[in-house]
Amino acid sequence: MFIYEFFKIQEDRENILRARATGKAVLTGPFRLLGSHHLGVVLTFPVYKSKLPSSPTLEERVKATAGYVGGAFDVESLVNNLLGQLAGNQAIVVNVFDVTNSSDPLIMYGHHDQDSDMSFTHESMLDFGDPFRKHQMICRYHQKAPTSWTTLNTAFLFFVIGILLGYISYGAAMHIVKVEDDFHKMQELKVQAEAADVAKSEFLATVSHEIRTPMNGIHGMLALLLDTELSSTQMDYAQTAQDCGKALITLINDVLDRAKIEAGKLELEVVQFDIRSILDDVLSLFSEKSRHKGIELAVFVSDKVPQFVMGDPGRFRQIITNLVGNSVKFTEKGHIFVQVHTKVLTDLKALTCMNGRLESTDLSNGCPFKTLSGCEAADDRNSWDTFKHLLSEEELSSKILDNKVNSAECSPDKNVTVMVCVEDTGIGIPIRAQDRVFTPFMQADSSTSRNYGGTGIGLSISKCLVEMMGGQINFVSRPQVGSTFSFSAVFGRCKKNPFSDVKKPLCDDLPTGFRGLKAIVVDGKPVRAAVTRYHLKRLGIIVEVASNIKMAVALSGKNGSTSHADFSQPDLVLVEKDLWISVENGGWNIQQLEWKRNGQTFKLPKMVLLATNISTAEFDECKAAGFADTVVMKPLRASMVAACLQQVLGMGKKRRQGKEMQNGNAFLHSLLYGKKILVVDDNKVNRRVAAGALKKFGANVECAESGKAALALLQLPHNFDACFMDIQMPEMDGFEATRSIRLMESEANKRMNEENSSVIGGNPHNKGQWHVPILAMTADVIHATYDECLKSGMDGYVSKPFEEKNLYQAVAKFFK
């Protein structure tokens, strides 16, 4: 009956028949419910008589339809229940419409005339399961919606975020602008800094030249003055002035070196040099001061250190000179000991085994401290306990080399790390000042009442040079005990068999006539005895050590000794002066000693005294006791020891015909005598100094005051044998003048070769050989480097003020 009533309505009838055909539920149009008079709808489902197939057709559904089942729904009650569940503080007005007919929507819930806020309206479509009917719901606040705190907070938050983003954007833009401005300023400052650096370098070069040029004149003129006949007073005045000039030149060089380091202009050269010769030269500089103070000055170089290495000999010499100079200045008693090894000294006190010959006798002899002089040293790692094991290792290495002398083994390392230690027993460094030892221009005692002078720049320069050589420098110091400075340096190995450096430590400049001689060193201080033995071994002498003269006599009377050599008849016996005059050994005479072998007296060996200083009375006493007329004065150097032993053994005359003369005035005179030399310098005083120094050795000197004048004098053909060329000159500097001279010689040689080849039967060996040796002679220590001289065509370099040794080294390679 209920469904039948809907069949009377055309629209509902079509919906119900559609439900029969599709099997889906449909909704009827809204109608008034009985009782409540609310609008409602009926949800209608079709009912079939039998089970339909999985995919029934329309006819099958119609035939199987048994009837319909429907349920009524109160729309207003449903909406009220929903609103009750969503109820809040603010009333919401809801209208539900049937908009199947969009032109005439039928209101199913709510009223049109309700007063409500239309500013916030939400419309949504409702789906009741019938796709053919459309329903719409419109929701709005009953009254105007209040402003929510969440909304306010959200708005405020977005406002703050906007301000922050704007500020960040503004700050970023300003930062970018500032960075760009800073970048442009940095570019300008960089250009200015580079210009300032160039200006600084040029200033250093100019200042160096301007300062050293008058100093060269002072030093050179004083040297010429000292070669004239002077009274003793005049000689003393001139010598004092020359010493002060040398000290001032040293100070100038230190300041300029520090400036070059700061400017990054200091470079190291790489040439082959002999470390042992460098150390001998440094000791010769301080030999007079050490003798005057009565302190022991000695050097020891391990046999493991190669004879020749590749590096910068000048800078290495500068470091050693600085450290030894400081030690001499601050030491009043005791010793200064320079050691060179190839590894770091370690604490070997726990080791007592030794394979060397020095262990065969007790050499300590009751010394309070087993050091070079017997005085306490700051670093006890350099004591005899360590030193003897280093000697032991060297002798063991020497025995291994004896067994492998014919082998092809060699060190795979291209470099060698040299460890240098300079030990003194001076005043030490105060604890408060040890932190600033390497700070430029800082001194341990900077008061006006200080006892020692100096600028405080030497150690800072040494530290920079050591670091440039790939090493490190450090020190151990104890006030009133002494200081020990140690540094390492990395040098290249020369391309030759490294075993030859250990097996043949003899320098080519040393005589060979001492090889095979036997000597006994008598010294109660083991470290000092080892140093003496080292210098004698450099001459090829076989050495044994005894702690006193009676032991030396007993050693001479044996058919053999602890060594491989037979010391039954030694050629030399070298005795330390302090041991000879000591109470224990005092009063003995060499002639009264029993020099016997197998009960028979043999020829007495030559007795030589070793002394740091000796008075006339002491010298007369030692001669009366049977010692030789020649005393070997310390510090020991191989060349000096060789000269003394030549006089003792009667080899002096023969030696003077050898290489030793090459280091003296006579050989330099023979090189330069009769040679015509051109001196080019724009400074009149420098021309006089150079000319005077060359004329002293017999050279014929002609001077020119500019590069253009030199070019005119050297027009081919000329009869000059060499040219000393200044670098910094007006109009035409030395580099440009040298290039012009070399170009002129090259063209002349080319023409001579062409003419010689065009002559029939011409001698092919008669080639053009125009090449005058040109030596740079300048005070410029910044730009006048050896490489620049070579690039311009020069053959060598002599720095102002040049001395006799530098002059010899410069001309020896050209004049034979």
mmCIF file of C-alpha atoms in Angstrom, residues 259-435:
data_model
loop_
_atom_site.group_PDB
_atom_site.id
_atom_site.type_symbol
_atom_site.label_atom_id
_atom_site.label_comp_id
_atom_site.label_asym_id
_atom_site.label_seq_id
_atom_site.Cartn_x
_atom_site.Cartn_y
_atom_site.Cartn_z
ATOM 1 C CA ALA A 259 113.977 41.486 6.274
ATOM 2 C CA LYS A 260 114.338 39.009 3.411
ATOM 3 C CA ILE A 261 112.693 36.285 5.473
ATOM 4 C CA GLU A 262 109.744 38.519 6.288
ATOM 5 C CA ALA A 263 109.443 39.543 2.630
ATOM 6 C CA GLY A 264 109.610 35.901 1.503
ATOM 7 C CA LYS A 265 112.652 36.619 -0.658
ATOM 8 C CA LEU A 266 115.101 34.265 1.017
ATOM 9 C CA GLU A 267 115.865 31.178 -1.070
ATOM 10 C CA LEU A 268 118.257 28.297 -0.483
ATOM 11 C CA GLU A 269 120.702 27.132 -3.108
ATOM 12 C CA VAL A 270 121.496 23.478 -3.752
ATOM 13 C CA VAL A 271 125.176 22.778 -4.390
ATOM 14 C CA GLN A 272 127.623 20.107 -3.300
ATOM 15 C CA PHE A 273 129.628 20.920 -0.182
ATOM 16 C CA ASP A 274 131.713 19.262 2.534
ATOM 17 C CA ILE A 275 130.170 19.482 6.011
ATOM 18 C CA ARG A 276 133.492 18.825 7.730
ATOM 19 C CA SER A 277 135.220 21.667 5.904
ATOM 20 C CA ILE A 278 132.390 24.029 6.870
ATOM 21 C CA LEU A 279 132.814 23.115 10.538
ATOM 22 C CA ASP A 280 136.590 23.545 10.353
ATOM 23 C CA ASP A 281 136.088 27.018 8.895
ATOM 24 C CA VAL A 282 133.654 27.982 11.663
ATOM 25 C CA LEU A 283 136.071 26.801 14.353
ATOM 26 C CA SER A 284 138.856 28.874 12.797
ATOM 27 C CA LEU A 285 136.698 31.992 13.239
ATOM 28 C CA PHE A 286 136.473 31.515 17.008
ATOM 29 C CA SER A 287 139.810 29.864 17.700
ATOM 30 C CA GLU A 288 141.482 33.050 18.967
ATOM 31 C CA LYS A 289 138.594 33.936 21.316
ATOM 32 C CA SER A 290 138.406 30.417 22.729
ATOM 33 C CA ARG A 291 142.148 30.327 23.378
ATOM 34 C CA HIS A 292 142.024 33.715 25.044
ATOM 35 C CA LYS A 293 139.259 32.501 27.382
ATOM 36 C CA GLY A 294 140.957 29.144 27.939
ATOM 37 C CA ILE A 295 137.894 27.082 26.963
ATOM 38 C CA GLU A 296 137.856 23.866 24.971
ATOM 39 C CA LEU A 297 136.377 24.293 21.487
ATOM 40 C CA ALA A 298 135.958 21.064 19.549
ATOM 41 C CA VAL A 299 133.978 19.447 16.758
ATOM 42 C CA PHE A 300 133.155 15.813 16.053
ATOM 43 C CA VAL A 301 131.466 14.519 12.893
ATOM 44 C CA SER A 302 130.238 10.957 12.766
ATOM 45 C CA ASP A 303 131.635 8.687 10.069
ATOM 46 C CA LYS A 304 128.039 7.967 9.112
ATOM 47 C CA VAL A 305 127.639 11.546 7.891
ATOM 48 C CA PRO A 306 128.472 11.632 4.159
ATOM 49 C CA GLN A 307 131.527 13.637 3.215
ATOM 50 C CA PHE A 308 129.637 15.560 0.543
ATOM 51 C CA VAL A 309 125.975 16.539 0.565
ATOM 52 C CA MET A 310 123.717 18.720 -1.572
ATOM 53 C CA GLY A 311 122.399 21.871 0.074
ATOM 54 C CA ASP A 312 123.152 25.493 0.904
ATOM 55 C CA PRO A 313 126.622 25.672 2.500
ATOM 56 C CA GLY A 314 126.396 29.402 3.199
ATOM 57 C CA ARG A 315 123.203 29.149 5.224
ATOM 58 C CA PHE A 316 124.397 26.001 7.009
ATOM 59 C CA ARG A 317 127.585 27.852 7.926
ATOM 60 C CA GLN A 318 125.471 30.792 9.125
ATOM 61 C CA ILE A 319 123.493 28.616 11.529
ATOM 62 C CA ILE A 320 126.608 26.959 12.965
ATOM 63 C CA THR A 321 128.405 30.296 13.245
ATOM 64 C CA ASN A 322 125.469 31.827 15.093
ATOM 65 C CA LEU A 323 125.182 28.997 17.631
ATOM 66 C CA VAL A 324 128.931 28.695 18.211
ATOM 67 C CA GLY A 325 129.278 32.472 18.402
ATOM 68 C CA ASN A 326 126.624 32.647 21.118
ATOM 69 C CA SER A 327 128.325 29.852 23.024
ATOM 70 C CA VAL A 328 131.719 31.582 22.855
ATOM 71 C CA LYS A 329 130.156 34.851 24.004
ATOM 72 C CA PHE A 330 128.369 33.378 27.020
ATOM 73 C CA THR A 331 130.971 30.801 28.125
ATOM 74 C CA GLU A 332 133.845 31.731 30.433
ATOM 75 C CA LYS A 333 135.084 28.266 31.405
ATOM 76 C CA GLY A 334 134.617 24.655 30.399
ATOM 77 C CA HIS A 335 133.965 23.764 26.782
ATOM 78 C CA ILE A 336 131.996 24.244 23.574
ATOM 79 C CA PHE A 337 131.373 20.992 21.748
ATOM 80 C CA VAL A 338 129.853 20.664 18.262
ATOM 81 C CA GLN A 339 128.616 17.192 17.289
ATOM 82 C CA VAL A 340 127.174 16.086 13.956
ATOM 83 C CA HIS A 341 125.363 12.776 13.600
ATOM 84 C CA THR A 342 122.779 11.235 11.334
ATOM 85 C CA LYS A 343 120.213 10.394 14.004
ATOM 86 C CA VAL A 344 118.763 11.884 17.173
ATOM 87 C CA LEU A 345 120.826 11.355 20.303
ATOM 88 C CA THR A 346 118.925 9.029 22.601
ATOM 89 C CA ASP A 347 119.310 8.141 26.205
ATOM 90 C CA LEU A 348 121.585 5.107 26.122
ATOM 91 C CA LYS A 349 122.595 5.108 29.767
ATOM 92 C CA ALA A 350 121.044 1.713 30.309
ATOM 93 C CA LEU A 351 123.296 0.155 27.678
ATOM 94 C CA THR A 352 126.718 -0.855 28.888
ATOM 95 C CA CYS A 353 127.983 -3.139 26.128
ATOM 96 C CA MET A 354 130.485 -1.639 23.702
ATOM 97 C CA ASN A 355 132.408 -3.128 20.781
ATOM 98 C CA GLY A 356 134.898 -0.324 20.235
ATOM 99 C CA ARG A 357 138.523 -0.074 21.293
ATOM 100 C CA LEU A 358 137.900 2.794 23.684
ATOM 101 C CA GLU A 359 136.250 0.370 26.107
ATOM 102 C CA SER A 360 139.482 -1.543 26.523
ATOM 103 C CA THR A 361 140.821 1.048 28.969
ATOM 104 C CA ASP A 362 139.157 3.043 31.704
ATOM 105 C CA LEU A 363 139.245 6.574 30.349
ATOM 106 C CA SER A 364 137.110 8.268 32.953
ATOM 107 C CA ASN A 365 140.129 8.820 35.223
ATOM 108 C CA GLY A 366 137.953 10.241 37.957
ATOM 109 C CA CYS A 367 136.569 13.180 35.989
ATOM 110 C CA PRO A 368 133.738 14.846 37.902
ATOM 111 C CA PHE A 369 131.617 14.836 34.729
ATOM 112 C CA LYS A 370 132.272 12.727 31.660
ATOM 113 C CA THR A 371 132.111 15.606 29.205
ATOM 114 C CA LEU A 372 134.616 17.242 26.887
ATOM 115 C CA SER A 373 136.175 19.413 29.614
ATOM 116 C CA GLY A 374 134.932 17.626 32.725
ATOM 117 C CA CYS A 375 132.441 20.413 33.504
ATOM 118 C CA GLU A 376 128.753 19.748 33.931
ATOM 119 C CA ALA A 377 126.588 20.208 30.821
ATOM 120 C CA ALA A 378 122.878 21.032 30.575
ATOM 121 C CA ASP A 379 121.940 17.953 28.529
ATOM 122 C CA ASP A 380 123.402 14.794 30.048
ATOM 123 C CA ARG A 381 122.463 12.831 26.922
ATOM 124 C CA ASN A 382 125.710 14.123 25.390
ATOM 125 C CA SER A 383 127.869 12.584 28.101
ATOM 126 C CA TRP A 384 130.413 9.835 27.566
ATOM 127 C CA ASP A 385 127.859 7.112 28.301
ATOM 128 C CA THR A 386 125.986 8.080 25.142
ATOM 129 C CA PHE A 387 128.958 9.196 23.110
ATOM 130 C CA LYS A 388 130.840 5.898 23.460
ATOM 131 C CA HIS A 389 127.889 3.943 22.099
ATOM 132 C CA LEU A 390 127.732 6.179 19.076
ATOM 133 C CA LEU A 391 131.404 5.456 18.510
ATOM 134 C CA SER A 392 130.708 1.763 18.992
ATOM 135 C CA GLU A 393 127.983 1.802 16.366
ATOM 136 C CA GLU A 394 130.275 3.592 13.924
ATOM 137 C CA GLU A 395 133.057 1.057 14.349
ATOM 138 C CA LEU A 396 130.576 -1.775 13.938
ATOM 139 C CA SER A 397 129.358 -0.159 10.732
ATOM 140 C CA SER A 398 132.955 0.157 9.597
ATOM 141 C CA LYS A 399 133.518 -3.583 10.101
ATOM 142 C CA ILE A 400 130.389 -4.367 8.130
ATOM 143 C CA LEU A 401 131.624 -2.124 5.335
ATOM 144 C CA ASP A 402 134.937 -3.986 5.328
ATOM 145 C CA ASN A 403 133.005 -7.171 4.536
ATOM 146 C CA LYS A 404 130.855 -5.480 1.891
ATOM 147 C CA VAL A 405 133.365 -3.251 0.195
ATOM 148 C CA ASN A 406 132.835 -4.973 -3.142
ATOM 149 C CA SER A 407 129.073 -5.213 -2.862
ATOM 150 C CA ALA A 408 126.662 -3.034 -4.842
ATOM 151 C CA GLU A 409 124.574 -2.161 -1.807
ATOM 152 C CA CYS A 410 123.737 1.481 -1.389
ATOM 153 C CA SER A 411 121.337 3.600 0.597
ATOM 154 C CA PRO A 412 117.943 3.872 -1.121
ATOM 155 C CA ASP A 413 117.302 7.241 0.509
ATOM 156 C CA LYS A 414 117.860 10.273 -1.663
ATOM 157 C CA ASN A 415 118.179 12.525 1.393
ATOM 158 C CA VAL A 416 120.131 12.403 4.612
ATOM 159 C CA THR A 417 118.992 14.026 7.863
ATOM 160 C CA VAL A 418 121.898 15.569 9.738
ATOM 161 C CA MET A 419 121.593 16.195 13.483
ATOM 162 C CA VAL A 420 123.810 18.987 14.825
ATOM 163 C CA CYS A 421 124.316 19.646 18.530
ATOM 164 C CA VAL A 422 126.168 22.648 20.000
ATOM 165 C CA GLU A 423 126.889 22.188 23.718
ATOM 166 C CA ASP A 424 128.415 24.799 26.016
ATOM 167 C CA THR A 425 129.057 25.211 29.744
ATOM 168 C CA GLY A 426 128.212 28.909 29.838
ATOM 169 C CA ILE A 427 125.813 30.946 31.932
ATOM 170 C CA GLY A 428 122.705 29.269 30.515
ATOM 171 C CA ILE A 429 119.358 30.894 29.776
ATOM 172 C CA PRO A 430 117.123 32.114 32.631
ATOM 173 C CA ILE A 431 113.896 30.183 32.996
ATOM 174 C CA ARG A 432 111.776 33.302 32.455
ATOM 175 C CA ALA A 433 113.494 34.036 29.148
ATOM 176 C CA GLN A 434 113.425 30.558 27.601
ATOM 177 C CA ASP A 435 109.998 31.052 26.012
#
